Tab-separated table of C-alpha atoms in Angstrom:
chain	number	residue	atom	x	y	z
L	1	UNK	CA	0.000	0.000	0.000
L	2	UNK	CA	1.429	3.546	-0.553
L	3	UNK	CA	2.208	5.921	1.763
L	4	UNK	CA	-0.746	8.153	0.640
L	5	UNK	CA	-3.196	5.675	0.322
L	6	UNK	CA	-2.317	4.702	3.908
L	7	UNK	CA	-2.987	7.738	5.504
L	8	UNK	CA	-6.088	8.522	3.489
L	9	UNK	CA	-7.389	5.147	5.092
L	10	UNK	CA	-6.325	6.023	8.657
L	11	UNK	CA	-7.808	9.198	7.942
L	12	UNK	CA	-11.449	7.931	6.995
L	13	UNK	CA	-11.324	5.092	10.129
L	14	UNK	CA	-10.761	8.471	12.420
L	15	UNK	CA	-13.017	10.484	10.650
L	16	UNK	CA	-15.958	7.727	10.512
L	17	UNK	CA	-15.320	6.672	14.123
L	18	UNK	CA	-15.258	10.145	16.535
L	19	UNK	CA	-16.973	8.141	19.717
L	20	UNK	CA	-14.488	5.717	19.608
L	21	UNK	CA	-11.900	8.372	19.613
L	22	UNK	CA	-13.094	10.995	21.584
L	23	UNK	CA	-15.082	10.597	24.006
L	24	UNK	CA	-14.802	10.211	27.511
L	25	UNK	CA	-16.640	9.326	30.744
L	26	UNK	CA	-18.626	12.767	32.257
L	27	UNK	CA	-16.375	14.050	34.925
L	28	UNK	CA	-17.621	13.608	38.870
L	29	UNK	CA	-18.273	16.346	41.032
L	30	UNK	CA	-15.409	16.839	43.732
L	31	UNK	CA	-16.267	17.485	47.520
L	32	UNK	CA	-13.693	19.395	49.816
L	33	UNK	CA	-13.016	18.499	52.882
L	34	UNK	CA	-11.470	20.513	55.482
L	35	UNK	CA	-11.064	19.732	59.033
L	36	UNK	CA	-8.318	19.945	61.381
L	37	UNK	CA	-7.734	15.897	62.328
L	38	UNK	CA	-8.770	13.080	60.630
L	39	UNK	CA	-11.304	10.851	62.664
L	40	UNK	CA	-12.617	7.832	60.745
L	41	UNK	CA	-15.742	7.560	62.553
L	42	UNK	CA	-16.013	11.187	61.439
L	43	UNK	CA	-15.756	11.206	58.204
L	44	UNK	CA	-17.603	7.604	58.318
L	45	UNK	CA	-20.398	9.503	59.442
L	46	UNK	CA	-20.260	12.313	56.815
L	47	UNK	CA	-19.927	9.311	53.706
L	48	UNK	CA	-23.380	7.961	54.877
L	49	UNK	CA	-25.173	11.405	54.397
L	50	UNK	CA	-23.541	11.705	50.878
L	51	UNK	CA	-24.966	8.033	50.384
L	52	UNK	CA	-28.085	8.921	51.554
L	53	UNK	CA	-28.919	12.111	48.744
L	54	UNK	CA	-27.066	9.951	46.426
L	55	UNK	CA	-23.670	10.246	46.441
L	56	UNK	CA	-20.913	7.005	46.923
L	57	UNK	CA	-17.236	7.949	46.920
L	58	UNK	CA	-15.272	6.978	44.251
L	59	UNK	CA	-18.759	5.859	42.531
L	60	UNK	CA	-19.946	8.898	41.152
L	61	UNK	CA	-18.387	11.522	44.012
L	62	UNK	CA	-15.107	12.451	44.459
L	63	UNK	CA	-13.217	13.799	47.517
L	64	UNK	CA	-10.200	16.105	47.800
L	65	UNK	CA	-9.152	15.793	51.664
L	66	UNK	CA	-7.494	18.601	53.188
L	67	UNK	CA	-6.424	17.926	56.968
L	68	UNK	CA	-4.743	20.900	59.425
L	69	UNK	CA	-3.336	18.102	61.155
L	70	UNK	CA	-4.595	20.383	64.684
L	71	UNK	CA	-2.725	23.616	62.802
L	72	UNK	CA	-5.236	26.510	62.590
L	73	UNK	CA	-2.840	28.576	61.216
L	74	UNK	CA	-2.855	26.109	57.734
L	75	UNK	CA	-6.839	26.881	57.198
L	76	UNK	CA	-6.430	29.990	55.058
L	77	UNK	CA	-4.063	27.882	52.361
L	78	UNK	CA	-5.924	24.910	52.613
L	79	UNK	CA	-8.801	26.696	51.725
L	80	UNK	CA	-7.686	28.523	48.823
L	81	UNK	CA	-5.973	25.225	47.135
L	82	UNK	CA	-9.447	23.771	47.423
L	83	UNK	CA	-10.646	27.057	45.558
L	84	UNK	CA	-7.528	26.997	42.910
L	85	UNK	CA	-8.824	22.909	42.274
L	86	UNK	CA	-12.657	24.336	41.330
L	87	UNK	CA	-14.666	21.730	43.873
L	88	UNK	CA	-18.278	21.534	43.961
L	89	UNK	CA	-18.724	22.407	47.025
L	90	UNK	CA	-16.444	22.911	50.405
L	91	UNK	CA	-17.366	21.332	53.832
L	92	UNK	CA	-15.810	22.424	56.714
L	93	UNK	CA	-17.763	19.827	59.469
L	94	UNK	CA	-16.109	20.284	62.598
L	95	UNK	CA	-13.854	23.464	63.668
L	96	UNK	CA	-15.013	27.385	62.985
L	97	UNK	CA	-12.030	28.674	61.752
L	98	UNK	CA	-12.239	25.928	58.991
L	99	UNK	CA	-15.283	27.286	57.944
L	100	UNK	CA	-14.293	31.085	58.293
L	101	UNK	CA	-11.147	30.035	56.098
L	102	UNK	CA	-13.865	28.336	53.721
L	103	UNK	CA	-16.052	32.012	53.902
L	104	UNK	CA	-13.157	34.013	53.441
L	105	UNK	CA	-11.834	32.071	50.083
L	106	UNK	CA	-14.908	32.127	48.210
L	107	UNK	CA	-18.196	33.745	48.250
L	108	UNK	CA	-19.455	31.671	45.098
L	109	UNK	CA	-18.502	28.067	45.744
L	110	UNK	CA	-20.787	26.267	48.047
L	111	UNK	CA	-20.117	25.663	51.314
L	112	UNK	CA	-20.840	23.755	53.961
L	113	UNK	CA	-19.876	24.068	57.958
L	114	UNK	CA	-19.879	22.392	61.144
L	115	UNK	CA	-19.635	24.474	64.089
L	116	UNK	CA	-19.747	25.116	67.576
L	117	UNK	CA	-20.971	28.895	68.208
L	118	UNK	CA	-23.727	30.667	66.386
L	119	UNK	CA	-22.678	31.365	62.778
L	120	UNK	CA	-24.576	34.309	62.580
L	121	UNK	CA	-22.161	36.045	65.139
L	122	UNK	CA	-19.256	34.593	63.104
L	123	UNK	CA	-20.652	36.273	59.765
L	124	UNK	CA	-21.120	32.618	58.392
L	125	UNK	CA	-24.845	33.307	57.278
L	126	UNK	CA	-27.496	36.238	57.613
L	127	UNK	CA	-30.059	33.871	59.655
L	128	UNK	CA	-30.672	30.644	60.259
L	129	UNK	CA	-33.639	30.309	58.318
L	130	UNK	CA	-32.407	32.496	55.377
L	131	UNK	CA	-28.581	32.251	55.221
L	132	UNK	CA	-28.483	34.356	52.133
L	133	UNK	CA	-25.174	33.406	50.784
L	134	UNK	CA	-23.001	30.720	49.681
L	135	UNK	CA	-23.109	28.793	53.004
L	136	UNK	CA	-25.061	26.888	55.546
L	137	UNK	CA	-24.800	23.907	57.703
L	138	UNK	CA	-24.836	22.457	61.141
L	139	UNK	CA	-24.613	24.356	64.732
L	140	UNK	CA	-24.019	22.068	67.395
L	141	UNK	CA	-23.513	24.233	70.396
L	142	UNK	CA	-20.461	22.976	72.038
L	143	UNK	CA	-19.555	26.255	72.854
L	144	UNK	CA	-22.358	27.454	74.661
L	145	UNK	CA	-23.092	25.082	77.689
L	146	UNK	CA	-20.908	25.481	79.791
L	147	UNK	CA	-22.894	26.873	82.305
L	148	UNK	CA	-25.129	22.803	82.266
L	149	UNK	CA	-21.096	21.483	81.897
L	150	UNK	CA	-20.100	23.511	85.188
L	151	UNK	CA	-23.274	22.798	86.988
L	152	UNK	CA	-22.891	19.129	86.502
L	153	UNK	CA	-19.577	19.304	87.287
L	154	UNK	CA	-20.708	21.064	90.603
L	155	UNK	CA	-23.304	17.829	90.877
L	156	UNK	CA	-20.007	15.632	90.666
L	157	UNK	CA	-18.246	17.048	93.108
L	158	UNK	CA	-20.464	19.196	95.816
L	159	UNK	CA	-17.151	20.760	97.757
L	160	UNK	CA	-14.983	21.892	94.551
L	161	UNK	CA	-14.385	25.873	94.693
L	162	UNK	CA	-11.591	25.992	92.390
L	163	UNK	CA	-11.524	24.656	88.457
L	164	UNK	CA	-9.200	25.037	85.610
L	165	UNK	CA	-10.260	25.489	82.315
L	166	UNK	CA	-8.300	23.838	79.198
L	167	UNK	CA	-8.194	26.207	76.526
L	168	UNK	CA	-6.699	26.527	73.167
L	169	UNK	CA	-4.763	29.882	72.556
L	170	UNK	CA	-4.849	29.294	68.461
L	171	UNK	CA	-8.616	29.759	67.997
L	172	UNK	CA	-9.128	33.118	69.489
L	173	UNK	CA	-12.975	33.098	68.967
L	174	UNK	CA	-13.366	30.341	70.905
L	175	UNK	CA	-11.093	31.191	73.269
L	176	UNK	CA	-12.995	34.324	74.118
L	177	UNK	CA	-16.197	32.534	74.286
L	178	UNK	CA	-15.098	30.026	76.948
L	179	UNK	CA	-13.968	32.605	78.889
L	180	UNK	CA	-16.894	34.708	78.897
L	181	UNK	CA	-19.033	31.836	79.215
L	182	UNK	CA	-17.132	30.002	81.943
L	183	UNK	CA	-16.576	33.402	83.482
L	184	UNK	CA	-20.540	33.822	83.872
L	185	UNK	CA	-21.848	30.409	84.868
L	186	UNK	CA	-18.849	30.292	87.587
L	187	UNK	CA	-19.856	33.296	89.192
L	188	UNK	CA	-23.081	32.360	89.343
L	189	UNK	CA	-22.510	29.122	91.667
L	190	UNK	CA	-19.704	30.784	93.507
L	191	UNK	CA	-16.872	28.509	91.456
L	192	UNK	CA	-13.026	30.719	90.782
L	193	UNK	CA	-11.737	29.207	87.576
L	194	UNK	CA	-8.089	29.914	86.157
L	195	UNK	CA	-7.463	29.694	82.345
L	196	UNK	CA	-4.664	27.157	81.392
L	197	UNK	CA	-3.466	27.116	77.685
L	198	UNK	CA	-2.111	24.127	76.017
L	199	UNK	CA	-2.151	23.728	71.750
L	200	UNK	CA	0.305	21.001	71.323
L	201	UNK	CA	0.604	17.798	72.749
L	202	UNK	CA	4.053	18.660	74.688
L	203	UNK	CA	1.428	21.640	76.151
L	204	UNK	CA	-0.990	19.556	77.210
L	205	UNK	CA	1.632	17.695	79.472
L	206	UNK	CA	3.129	20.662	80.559
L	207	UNK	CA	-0.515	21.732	81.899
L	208	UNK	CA	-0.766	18.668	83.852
L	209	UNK	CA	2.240	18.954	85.660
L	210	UNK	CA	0.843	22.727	86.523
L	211	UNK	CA	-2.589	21.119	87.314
L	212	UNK	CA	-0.625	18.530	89.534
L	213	UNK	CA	0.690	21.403	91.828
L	214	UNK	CA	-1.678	23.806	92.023
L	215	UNK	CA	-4.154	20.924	93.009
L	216	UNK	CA	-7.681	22.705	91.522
L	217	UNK	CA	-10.496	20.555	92.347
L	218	UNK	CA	-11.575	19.978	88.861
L	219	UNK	CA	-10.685	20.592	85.187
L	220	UNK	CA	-13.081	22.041	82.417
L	221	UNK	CA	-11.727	20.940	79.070
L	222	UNK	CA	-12.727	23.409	76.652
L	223	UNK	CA	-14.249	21.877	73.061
L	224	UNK	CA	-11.477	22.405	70.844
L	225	UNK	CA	-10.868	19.697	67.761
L	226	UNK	CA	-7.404	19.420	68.185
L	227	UNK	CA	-8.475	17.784	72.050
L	228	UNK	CA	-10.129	15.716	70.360
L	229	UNK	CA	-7.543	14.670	68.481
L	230	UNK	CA	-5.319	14.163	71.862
L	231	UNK	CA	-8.558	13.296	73.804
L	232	UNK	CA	-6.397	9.738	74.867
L	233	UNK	CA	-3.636	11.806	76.074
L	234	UNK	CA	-5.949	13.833	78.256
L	235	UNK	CA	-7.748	11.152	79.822
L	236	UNK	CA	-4.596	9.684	80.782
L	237	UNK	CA	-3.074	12.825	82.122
L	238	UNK	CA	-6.123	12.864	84.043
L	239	UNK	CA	-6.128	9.560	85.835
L	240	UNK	CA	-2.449	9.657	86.265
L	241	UNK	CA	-2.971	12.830	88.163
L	242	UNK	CA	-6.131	12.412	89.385
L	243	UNK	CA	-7.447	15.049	88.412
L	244	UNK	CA	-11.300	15.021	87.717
L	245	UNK	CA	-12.322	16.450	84.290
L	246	UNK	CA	-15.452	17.092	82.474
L	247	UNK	CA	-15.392	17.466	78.401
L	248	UNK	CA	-18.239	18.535	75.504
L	249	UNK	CA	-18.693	15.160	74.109
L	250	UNK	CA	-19.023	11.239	74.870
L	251	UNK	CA	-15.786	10.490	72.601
L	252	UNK	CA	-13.875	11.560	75.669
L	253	UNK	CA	-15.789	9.731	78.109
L	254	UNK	CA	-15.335	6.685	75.693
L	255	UNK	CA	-11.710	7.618	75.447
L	256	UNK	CA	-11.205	7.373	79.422
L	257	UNK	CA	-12.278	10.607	80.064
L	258	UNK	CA	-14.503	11.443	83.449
L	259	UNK	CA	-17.335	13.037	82.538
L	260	UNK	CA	-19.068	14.543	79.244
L	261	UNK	CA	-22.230	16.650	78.265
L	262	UNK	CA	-22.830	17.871	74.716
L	263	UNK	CA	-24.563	17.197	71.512
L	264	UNK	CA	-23.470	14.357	69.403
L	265	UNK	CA	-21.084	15.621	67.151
L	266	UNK	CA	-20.763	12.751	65.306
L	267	UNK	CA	-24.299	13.356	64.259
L	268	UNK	CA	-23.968	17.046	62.473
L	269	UNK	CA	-21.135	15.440	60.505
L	270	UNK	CA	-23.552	13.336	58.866
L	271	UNK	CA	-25.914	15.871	58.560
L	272	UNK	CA	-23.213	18.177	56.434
L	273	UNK	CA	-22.479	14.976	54.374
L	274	UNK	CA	-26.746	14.859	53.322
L	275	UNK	CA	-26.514	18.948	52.809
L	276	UNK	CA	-23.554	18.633	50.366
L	277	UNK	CA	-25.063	15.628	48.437
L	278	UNK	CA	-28.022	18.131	48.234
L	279	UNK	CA	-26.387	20.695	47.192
L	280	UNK	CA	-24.603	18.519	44.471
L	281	UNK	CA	-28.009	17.798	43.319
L	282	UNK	CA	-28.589	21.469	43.102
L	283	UNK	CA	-29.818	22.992	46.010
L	284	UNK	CA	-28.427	26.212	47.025
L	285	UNK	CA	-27.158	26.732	50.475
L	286	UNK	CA	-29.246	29.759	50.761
L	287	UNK	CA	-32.511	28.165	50.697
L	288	UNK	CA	-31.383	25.129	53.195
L	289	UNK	CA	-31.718	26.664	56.583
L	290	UNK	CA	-28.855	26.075	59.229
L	291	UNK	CA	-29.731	23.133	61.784
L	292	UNK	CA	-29.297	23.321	65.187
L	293	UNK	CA	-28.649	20.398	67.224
L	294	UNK	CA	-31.603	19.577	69.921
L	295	UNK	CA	-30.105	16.199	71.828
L	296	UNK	CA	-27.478	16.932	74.392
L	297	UNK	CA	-25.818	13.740	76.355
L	298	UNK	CA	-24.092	13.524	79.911
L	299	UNK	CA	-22.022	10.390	79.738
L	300	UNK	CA	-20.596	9.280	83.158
L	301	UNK	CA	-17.066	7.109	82.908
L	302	UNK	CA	-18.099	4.860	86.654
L	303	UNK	CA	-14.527	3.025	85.937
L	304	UNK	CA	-12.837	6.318	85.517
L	305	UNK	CA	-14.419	7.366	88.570
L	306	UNK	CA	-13.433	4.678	90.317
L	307	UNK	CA	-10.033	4.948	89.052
L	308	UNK	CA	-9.515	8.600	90.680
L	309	UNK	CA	-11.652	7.731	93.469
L	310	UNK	CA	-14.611	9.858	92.471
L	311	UNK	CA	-17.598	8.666	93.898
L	312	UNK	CA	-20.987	9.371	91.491
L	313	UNK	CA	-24.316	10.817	93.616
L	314	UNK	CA	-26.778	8.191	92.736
L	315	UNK	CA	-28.907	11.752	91.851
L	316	UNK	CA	-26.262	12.236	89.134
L	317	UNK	CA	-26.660	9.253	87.801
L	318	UNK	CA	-30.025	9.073	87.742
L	319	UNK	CA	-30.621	12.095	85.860
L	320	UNK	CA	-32.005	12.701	83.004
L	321	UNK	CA	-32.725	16.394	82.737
L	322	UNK	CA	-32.079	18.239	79.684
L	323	UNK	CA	-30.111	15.041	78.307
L	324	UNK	CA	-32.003	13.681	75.614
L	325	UNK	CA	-31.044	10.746	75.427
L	326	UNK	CA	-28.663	11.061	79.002
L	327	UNK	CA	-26.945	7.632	79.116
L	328	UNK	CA	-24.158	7.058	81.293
L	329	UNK	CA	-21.722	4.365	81.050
């Protein structure tokens, strides 16, 4: 065959052929998630609400993961590569200065949050009902009980006068929330409280060993996600000190921990994963309303207690006011 005739045929296969050539699968939309630790039951939790609108990862979803790694300070950058990369939409389940880095990077991407205090103080949304912009999500109010935290904690232990409060010196909003909150509801039931700041996990032992000389009689661990991340570390701190602690959710109770009472944070991170998959269907985060969590838990440790020599009022445990459910363990 000559040369011409050759390409003339190659030519006409092309030409006759262009599916077979050209075309390729439709692209899946891409989620981004930004948080500050990884937690698999997390982020377990936020793949059954995509499931549920819909959405299977790595089926017809993908997700671009963008951790802190318990680094505030990496939120603003994180956020802006998930920008640069065009996602779908941004969730930012668990921390508020996730989500503020999220608000700041884009007003036209959808986004998605998880936090703690009201997001219409933070500038997240105009209202809960109407958020009016390019976000909405989840409030789960772990930043604004502390005055049922400190009067359980008062329940625990009748004779305490004295409590330090575990606070995080990276996330200034929350930091001045705790205090103002702790400062209130301590006053009111004649408790003194002394701020301790830890944001790394050589802090966090260097605040024990504090704690272990200045004796208070209890320790408020404010809800912070890098804790979480090192809620092992301060259970153990706490039993090898004896030192008796209350925390925002059951993970630390489950971890070791003392005492907890909270909202089920768990929970709201499957709620963001069914708002993205909605939004991925085409809802805009203006019309979905921000949710606000309405089931609060005390979760009692009894071999923790044991362990420090605590001993639970059988009132305490019995209990069941404003915890719906309340179960201790």
């Amino acid at each position: 065959m000559k040369r011409r005739e050759f390409i003339t045929l190659l030519a006409g296969v092309t030409l006759a052929s262009p599916s077979v050539a050209f075309a390729q699968p439709p692209a899946m939309p891409v989620v981004g998630y930004l948080d500050v630790v990884s937690s698999p039951s997390r982020w377990a939790a936020f793949n059954q609400g995509l499931a549920e609108s819909g959405y299977v990862v790595g089926q017809n979803v993908a997700v671009e993961i963008r951790s802190a790694e318990g680094r505030y300070s990496r939120f603003p950058e994180l956020a802006a590569d998930l920008v640069r990369r065009r996602v779908s939409v941004i969730v930012a389940p668990g921390t508020t200065p996730a989500a503020l880095a999220a608000r700041a990077a884009t007003t036209t991407i959808p986004i998605v949050f998880g936090v703690g205090d009201d997001p219409v103080k933070l500038g997240l949304v105009a209202s809960l009902a109407r958020p009016g912009g390019n976000a909405t999500g989840i409030n789960f109010f772990t930043a604004e009980v502390a005055a049922k935290r400190l009067g359980l904690l008062r329940e625990l232990l009748p004779a305490a006068t004295r409590v330090a409060v575990l606070a995080n010196p990276t996330d200034p909003i929350r930091l001045e929330t705790i205090e103002r909150d702790v400062k209130t509801a301590a006053a009111a039931i004649g408790l003194q409280f002394q701020i301790v700041n830890a944001s790394t996990s050589r802090d966090i032992d260097a605040a024990f060993a504090a704690l272990a000389a200045a004796r208070p009689d209890a320790l408020f661990v404010g809800p912070d996600p890098f804790f979480y991340s090192r809620r092992g570390q301060l259970a153990l701190q706490a039993a090898r000190h004896a030192i008796p602690a209350s925390y925002a959710i059951r993970d630390y109770a489950e971890a070791g921990g003392l005492m907890s009472y909270g909202t089920n944070v768990t929970a709201a991170y499957h709620q963001v994963g069914v708002y993205a998959g909605r939004i991925l269907k085409g809802a805009k985060p203006a019309d979905l309303p921000v949710q606000q969590s309405t089931k609060f838990e005390l979760v009692i440790n009894l071999q923790a207690a044991r362990t420090i020599g605590v001993d639970v009022p059988p009132q305490l445990l019995a209990s069941r006011r404003n915890c719906s459910p309340a179960p201790t363990t």
